[in-house]
Amino acid sequence: MSFLEIPFQSRWYEQACELRNRLLRLPLGLDLKSEDLSPESEYLHFGIEQDGQLIACVLAVPLGSGRAKLRQMAVSGECQGQGIGRRLIESVEDCLVQQGFQVVELDARREAVGFYEKLGYVSEGDEFISVTIPHQRMTKVIAAD
């Protein structure tokens, strides 16, 4: 099992899109294939692979002023509950610190809020609806100024 920085449009990126679509979009009646993914060329893509298959992924969108936003984290169903999500987020945070980021924000699905709280993320503001389901904005300082 290894952590990867995923190049845009690589075979790993294609596997990440499939994983995101299967776990995050299709259950909501949405399809990633019908969305414009061209802005993702500016994003940072990360994942964890095992035996040549991507089993977890997340995007980081640079926001400027030392901030990045995590989006569309997915861990394949058979790998959930094994600490892979924690390992992915911690590895991404380390990578972002090395690239000069100080704050990470994200919009967590309601059922994932506890997961992010255990990793040190703090809720901000009220719950809101995004892609048809409740989300909570969360932030974490990952490096001092």
PDB file of C-alpha atoms in Angstrom:
ATOM      1  CA  MET A   1       0.000   0.000   0.000  1.00  0.00           C
ATOM      2  CA  SER A   2       1.438   3.387  -0.933  1.00  0.00           C
ATOM      3  CA  PHE A   3       0.516   7.074  -0.976  1.00  0.00           C
ATOM      4  CA  LEU A   4       0.549   8.758  -4.386  1.00  0.00           C
ATOM      5  CA  GLU A   5       0.525  12.247  -5.799  1.00  0.00           C
ATOM      6  CA  ILE A   6      -1.607  11.655  -8.877  1.00  0.00           C
ATOM      7  CA  PRO A   7      -0.880  13.457 -12.158  1.00  0.00           C
ATOM      8  CA  PHE A   8      -3.947  14.870 -13.927  1.00  0.00           C
ATOM      9  CA  GLN A   9      -5.154  12.632 -16.786  1.00  0.00           C
ATOM     10  CA  SER A  10      -2.916   9.719 -15.705  1.00  0.00           C
ATOM     11  CA  ARG A  11      -4.175   6.154 -15.295  1.00  0.00           C
ATOM     12  CA  TRP A  12      -4.313   6.807 -11.539  1.00  0.00           C
ATOM     13  CA  TYR A  13      -6.453   9.883 -12.206  1.00  0.00           C
ATOM     14  CA  GLU A  14      -8.837   7.768 -14.307  1.00  0.00           C
ATOM     15  CA  GLN A  15      -9.109   5.251 -11.439  1.00  0.00           C
ATOM     16  CA  ALA A  16      -9.741   8.129  -8.992  1.00  0.00           C
ATOM     17  CA  CYS A  17     -12.553   9.469 -11.197  1.00  0.00           C
ATOM     18  CA  GLU A  18     -14.134   6.011 -11.341  1.00  0.00           C
ATOM     19  CA  LEU A  19     -13.894   5.615  -7.546  1.00  0.00           C
ATOM     20  CA  ARG A  20     -15.336   9.101  -6.920  1.00  0.00           C
ATOM     21  CA  ASN A  21     -18.149   8.491  -9.376  1.00  0.00           C
ATOM     22  CA  ARG A  22     -19.066   5.064  -7.964  1.00  0.00           C
ATOM     23  CA  LEU A  23     -18.965   6.064  -4.283  1.00  0.00           C
ATOM     24  CA  LEU A  24     -19.898   9.759  -4.239  1.00  0.00           C
ATOM     25  CA  ARG A  25     -21.885  10.699  -7.339  1.00  0.00           C
ATOM     26  CA  LEU A  26     -23.941   7.776  -8.646  1.00  0.00           C
ATOM     27  CA  PRO A  27     -25.633   7.122  -5.252  1.00  0.00           C
ATOM     28  CA  LEU A  28     -26.968  10.711  -5.447  1.00  0.00           C
ATOM     29  CA  GLY A  29     -28.241  10.313  -8.997  1.00  0.00           C
ATOM     30  CA  LEU A  30     -25.314  12.355 -10.343  1.00  0.00           C
ATOM     31  CA  ASP A  31     -22.652  11.278 -12.834  1.00  0.00           C
ATOM     32  CA  LEU A  32     -19.108  12.621 -12.793  1.00  0.00           C
ATOM     33  CA  LYS A  33     -18.806  11.760 -16.494  1.00  0.00           C
ATOM     34  CA  SER A  34     -21.352  14.450 -17.337  1.00  0.00           C
ATOM     35  CA  GLU A  35     -19.483  17.120 -15.347  1.00  0.00           C
ATOM     36  CA  ASP A  36     -16.781  19.419 -16.721  1.00  0.00           C
ATOM     37  CA  LEU A  37     -13.575  18.137 -15.145  1.00  0.00           C
ATOM     38  CA  SER A  38     -11.224  20.568 -16.936  1.00  0.00           C
ATOM     39  CA  PRO A  39     -10.737  22.743 -13.788  1.00  0.00           C
ATOM     40  CA  GLU A  40      -9.227  19.668 -12.131  1.00  0.00           C
ATOM     41  CA  SER A  41      -6.025  20.243 -14.115  1.00  0.00           C
ATOM     42  CA  GLU A  42      -5.296  22.979 -11.535  1.00  0.00           C
ATOM     43  CA  TYR A  43      -6.029  20.748  -8.516  1.00  0.00           C
ATOM     44  CA  LEU A  44      -3.702  18.508  -6.543  1.00  0.00           C
ATOM     45  CA  HIS A  45      -4.739  14.858  -6.694  1.00  0.00           C
ATOM     46  CA  PHE A  46      -3.787  12.248  -4.104  1.00  0.00           C
ATOM     47  CA  GLY A  47      -4.500   8.596  -3.507  1.00  0.00           C
ATOM     48  CA  ILE A  48      -3.538   5.325  -1.926  1.00  0.00           C
ATOM     49  CA  GLU A  49      -2.940   2.308  -4.102  1.00  0.00           C
ATOM     50  CA  GLN A  50      -2.776  -1.348  -3.224  1.00  0.00           C
ATOM     51  CA  ASP A  51      -1.726  -4.056  -5.672  1.00  0.00           C
ATOM     52  CA  GLY A  52      -2.017  -1.701  -8.645  1.00  0.00           C
ATOM     53  CA  GLN A  53      -5.538  -0.504  -7.782  1.00  0.00           C
ATOM     54  CA  LEU A  54      -6.463   2.874  -6.358  1.00  0.00           C
ATOM     55  CA  ILE A  55      -8.362   2.263  -3.108  1.00  0.00           C
ATOM     56  CA  ALA A  56      -8.679   5.838  -1.819  1.00  0.00           C
ATOM     57  CA  CYS A  57      -8.471   9.332  -3.265  1.00  0.00           C
ATOM     58  CA  VAL A  58      -8.996  13.017  -2.521  1.00  0.00           C
ATOM     59  CA  LEU A  59      -8.537  16.335  -4.336  1.00  0.00           C
ATOM     60  CA  ALA A  60      -6.945  19.493  -2.914  1.00  0.00           C
ATOM     61  CA  VAL A  61      -7.958  22.780  -4.488  1.00  0.00           C
ATOM     62  CA  PRO A  62      -5.452  25.616  -3.905  1.00  0.00           C
ATOM     63  CA  LEU A  63      -7.411  28.697  -2.755  1.00  0.00           C
ATOM     64  CA  GLY A  64      -4.581  31.198  -2.328  1.00  0.00           C
ATOM     65  CA  SER A  65      -3.299  32.796   0.892  1.00  0.00           C
ATOM     66  CA  GLY A  66      -1.900  29.454   2.081  1.00  0.00           C
ATOM     67  CA  ARG A  67      -5.306  27.741   2.036  1.00  0.00           C
ATOM     68  CA  ALA A  68      -6.432  24.566   0.287  1.00  0.00           C
ATOM     69  CA  LYS A  69      -9.823  22.879   0.154  1.00  0.00           C
ATOM     70  CA  LEU A  70     -10.159  19.092   0.226  1.00  0.00           C
ATOM     71  CA  ARG A  71     -12.900  17.702  -2.001  1.00  0.00           C
ATOM     72  CA  GLN A  72     -14.415  14.377  -2.985  1.00  0.00           C
ATOM     73  CA  MET A  73     -12.584  12.032  -0.646  1.00  0.00           C
ATOM     74  CA  ALA A  74     -13.461   8.405  -1.307  1.00  0.00           C
ATOM     75  CA  VAL A  75     -12.289   5.092   0.159  1.00  0.00           C
ATOM     76  CA  SER A  76     -13.452   1.924  -1.564  1.00  0.00           C
ATOM     77  CA  GLY A  77     -16.115   0.104   0.443  1.00  0.00           C
ATOM     78  CA  GLU A  78     -14.107  -3.013   1.185  1.00  0.00           C
ATOM     79  CA  CYS A  79     -11.264  -0.862   2.568  1.00  0.00           C
ATOM     80  CA  GLN A  80     -13.298   1.391   4.864  1.00  0.00           C
ATOM     81  CA  GLY A  81     -12.755   1.120   8.621  1.00  0.00           C
ATOM     82  CA  GLN A  82      -9.099   0.101   8.230  1.00  0.00           C
ATOM     83  CA  GLY A  83      -7.452   3.484   8.849  1.00  0.00           C
ATOM     84  CA  ILE A  84      -6.836   4.129   5.143  1.00  0.00           C
ATOM     85  CA  GLY A  85      -8.825   7.382   5.141  1.00  0.00           C
ATOM     86  CA  ARG A  86      -6.847   8.635   8.137  1.00  0.00           C
ATOM     87  CA  ARG A  87      -3.566   7.682   6.450  1.00  0.00           C
ATOM     88  CA  LEU A  88      -4.624   9.460   3.258  1.00  0.00           C
ATOM     89  CA  ILE A  89      -5.612  12.705   5.009  1.00  0.00           C
ATOM     90  CA  GLU A  90      -2.479  12.753   7.186  1.00  0.00           C
ATOM     91  CA  SER A  91      -0.265  12.152   4.122  1.00  0.00           C
ATOM     92  CA  VAL A  92      -2.063  14.877   2.162  1.00  0.00           C
ATOM     93  CA  GLU A  93      -1.660  17.328   5.047  1.00  0.00           C
ATOM     94  CA  ASP A  94       2.100  16.579   5.196  1.00  0.00           C
ATOM     95  CA  CYS A  95       2.355  17.103   1.452  1.00  0.00           C
ATOM     96  CA  LEU A  96       0.413  20.372   1.618  1.00  0.00           C
ATOM     97  CA  VAL A  97       2.621  21.696   4.431  1.00  0.00           C
ATOM     98  CA  GLN A  98       5.697  20.960   2.278  1.00  0.00           C
ATOM     99  CA  GLN A  99       4.077  22.984  -0.523  1.00  0.00           C
ATOM    100  CA  GLY A 100       3.509  25.990   1.754  1.00  0.00           C
ATOM    101  CA  PHE A 101      -0.139  25.576   2.735  1.00  0.00           C
ATOM    102  CA  GLN A 102      -1.148  26.467   6.299  1.00  0.00           C
ATOM    103  CA  VAL A 103      -4.914  25.907   6.456  1.00  0.00           C
ATOM    104  CA  VAL A 104      -7.099  23.155   5.043  1.00  0.00           C
ATOM    105  CA  GLU A 105     -10.855  23.470   4.705  1.00  0.00           C
ATOM    106  CA  LEU A 106     -13.480  21.027   3.522  1.00  0.00           C
ATOM    107  CA  ASP A 107     -17.218  20.485   3.310  1.00  0.00           C
ATOM    108  CA  ALA A 108     -17.862  17.193   5.105  1.00  0.00           C
ATOM    109  CA  ARG A 109     -20.930  15.092   4.509  1.00  0.00           C
ATOM    110  CA  ARG A 110     -22.901  14.836   7.754  1.00  0.00           C
ATOM    111  CA  GLU A 111     -21.888  11.193   8.299  1.00  0.00           C
ATOM    112  CA  ALA A 112     -18.173  12.078   7.903  1.00  0.00           C
ATOM    113  CA  VAL A 113     -18.033  14.964  10.427  1.00  0.00           C
ATOM    114  CA  GLY A 114     -16.911  12.675  13.283  1.00  0.00           C
ATOM    115  CA  PHE A 115     -14.112  11.235  11.124  1.00  0.00           C
ATOM    116  CA  TYR A 116     -12.727  14.706  10.428  1.00  0.00           C
ATOM    117  CA  GLU A 117     -13.152  15.829  14.054  1.00  0.00           C
ATOM    118  CA  LYS A 118     -10.891  12.930  15.120  1.00  0.00           C
ATOM    119  CA  LEU A 119      -8.277  14.317  12.716  1.00  0.00           C
ATOM    120  CA  GLY A 120      -8.442  17.774  14.298  1.00  0.00           C
ATOM    121  CA  TYR A 121     -10.872  19.548  11.972  1.00  0.00           C
ATOM    122  CA  VAL A 122     -13.251  22.066  13.555  1.00  0.00           C
ATOM    123  CA  SER A 123     -16.796  22.811  12.363  1.00  0.00           C
ATOM    124  CA  GLU A 124     -17.554  26.339  11.197  1.00  0.00           C
ATOM    125  CA  GLY A 125     -21.005  27.822  10.688  1.00  0.00           C
ATOM    126  CA  ASP A 126     -24.264  25.993  10.161  1.00  0.00           C
ATOM    127  CA  GLU A 127     -24.922  22.791   8.286  1.00  0.00           C
ATOM    128  CA  PHE A 128     -25.931  23.358   4.645  1.00  0.00           C
ATOM    129  CA  ILE A 129     -27.129  21.356   1.659  1.00  0.00           C
ATOM    130  CA  SER A 130     -24.694  20.584  -1.165  1.00  0.00           C
ATOM    131  CA  VAL A 131     -25.225  18.031  -3.943  1.00  0.00           C
ATOM    132  CA  THR A 132     -28.618  17.249  -2.355  1.00  0.00           C
ATOM    133  CA  ILE A 133     -27.290  16.198   1.095  1.00  0.00           C
ATOM    134  CA  PRO A 134     -26.302  17.898   4.414  1.00  0.00           C
ATOM    135  CA  HIS A 135     -22.699  19.097   4.733  1.00  0.00           C
ATOM    136  CA  GLN A 136     -20.649  20.907   7.369  1.00  0.00           C
ATOM    137  CA  ARG A 137     -17.782  23.326   6.621  1.00  0.00           C
ATOM    138  CA  MET A 138     -14.681  22.342   8.607  1.00  0.00           C
ATOM    139  CA  THR A 139     -11.167  23.753   8.872  1.00  0.00           C
ATOM    140  CA  LYS A 140      -7.797  22.816  10.320  1.00  0.00           C
ATOM    141  CA  VAL A 141      -4.559  24.766  10.726  1.00  0.00           C
ATOM    142  CA  ILE A 142      -1.802  22.434   9.488  1.00  0.00           C
ATOM    143  CA  ALA A 143       1.184  24.822   9.776  1.00  0.00           C
ATOM    144  CA  ALA A 144       2.015  28.075  11.534  1.00  0.00           C
ATOM    145  CA  ASP A 145       2.480  31.250   9.491  1.00  0.00           C
TER     146      ASP A 145
END
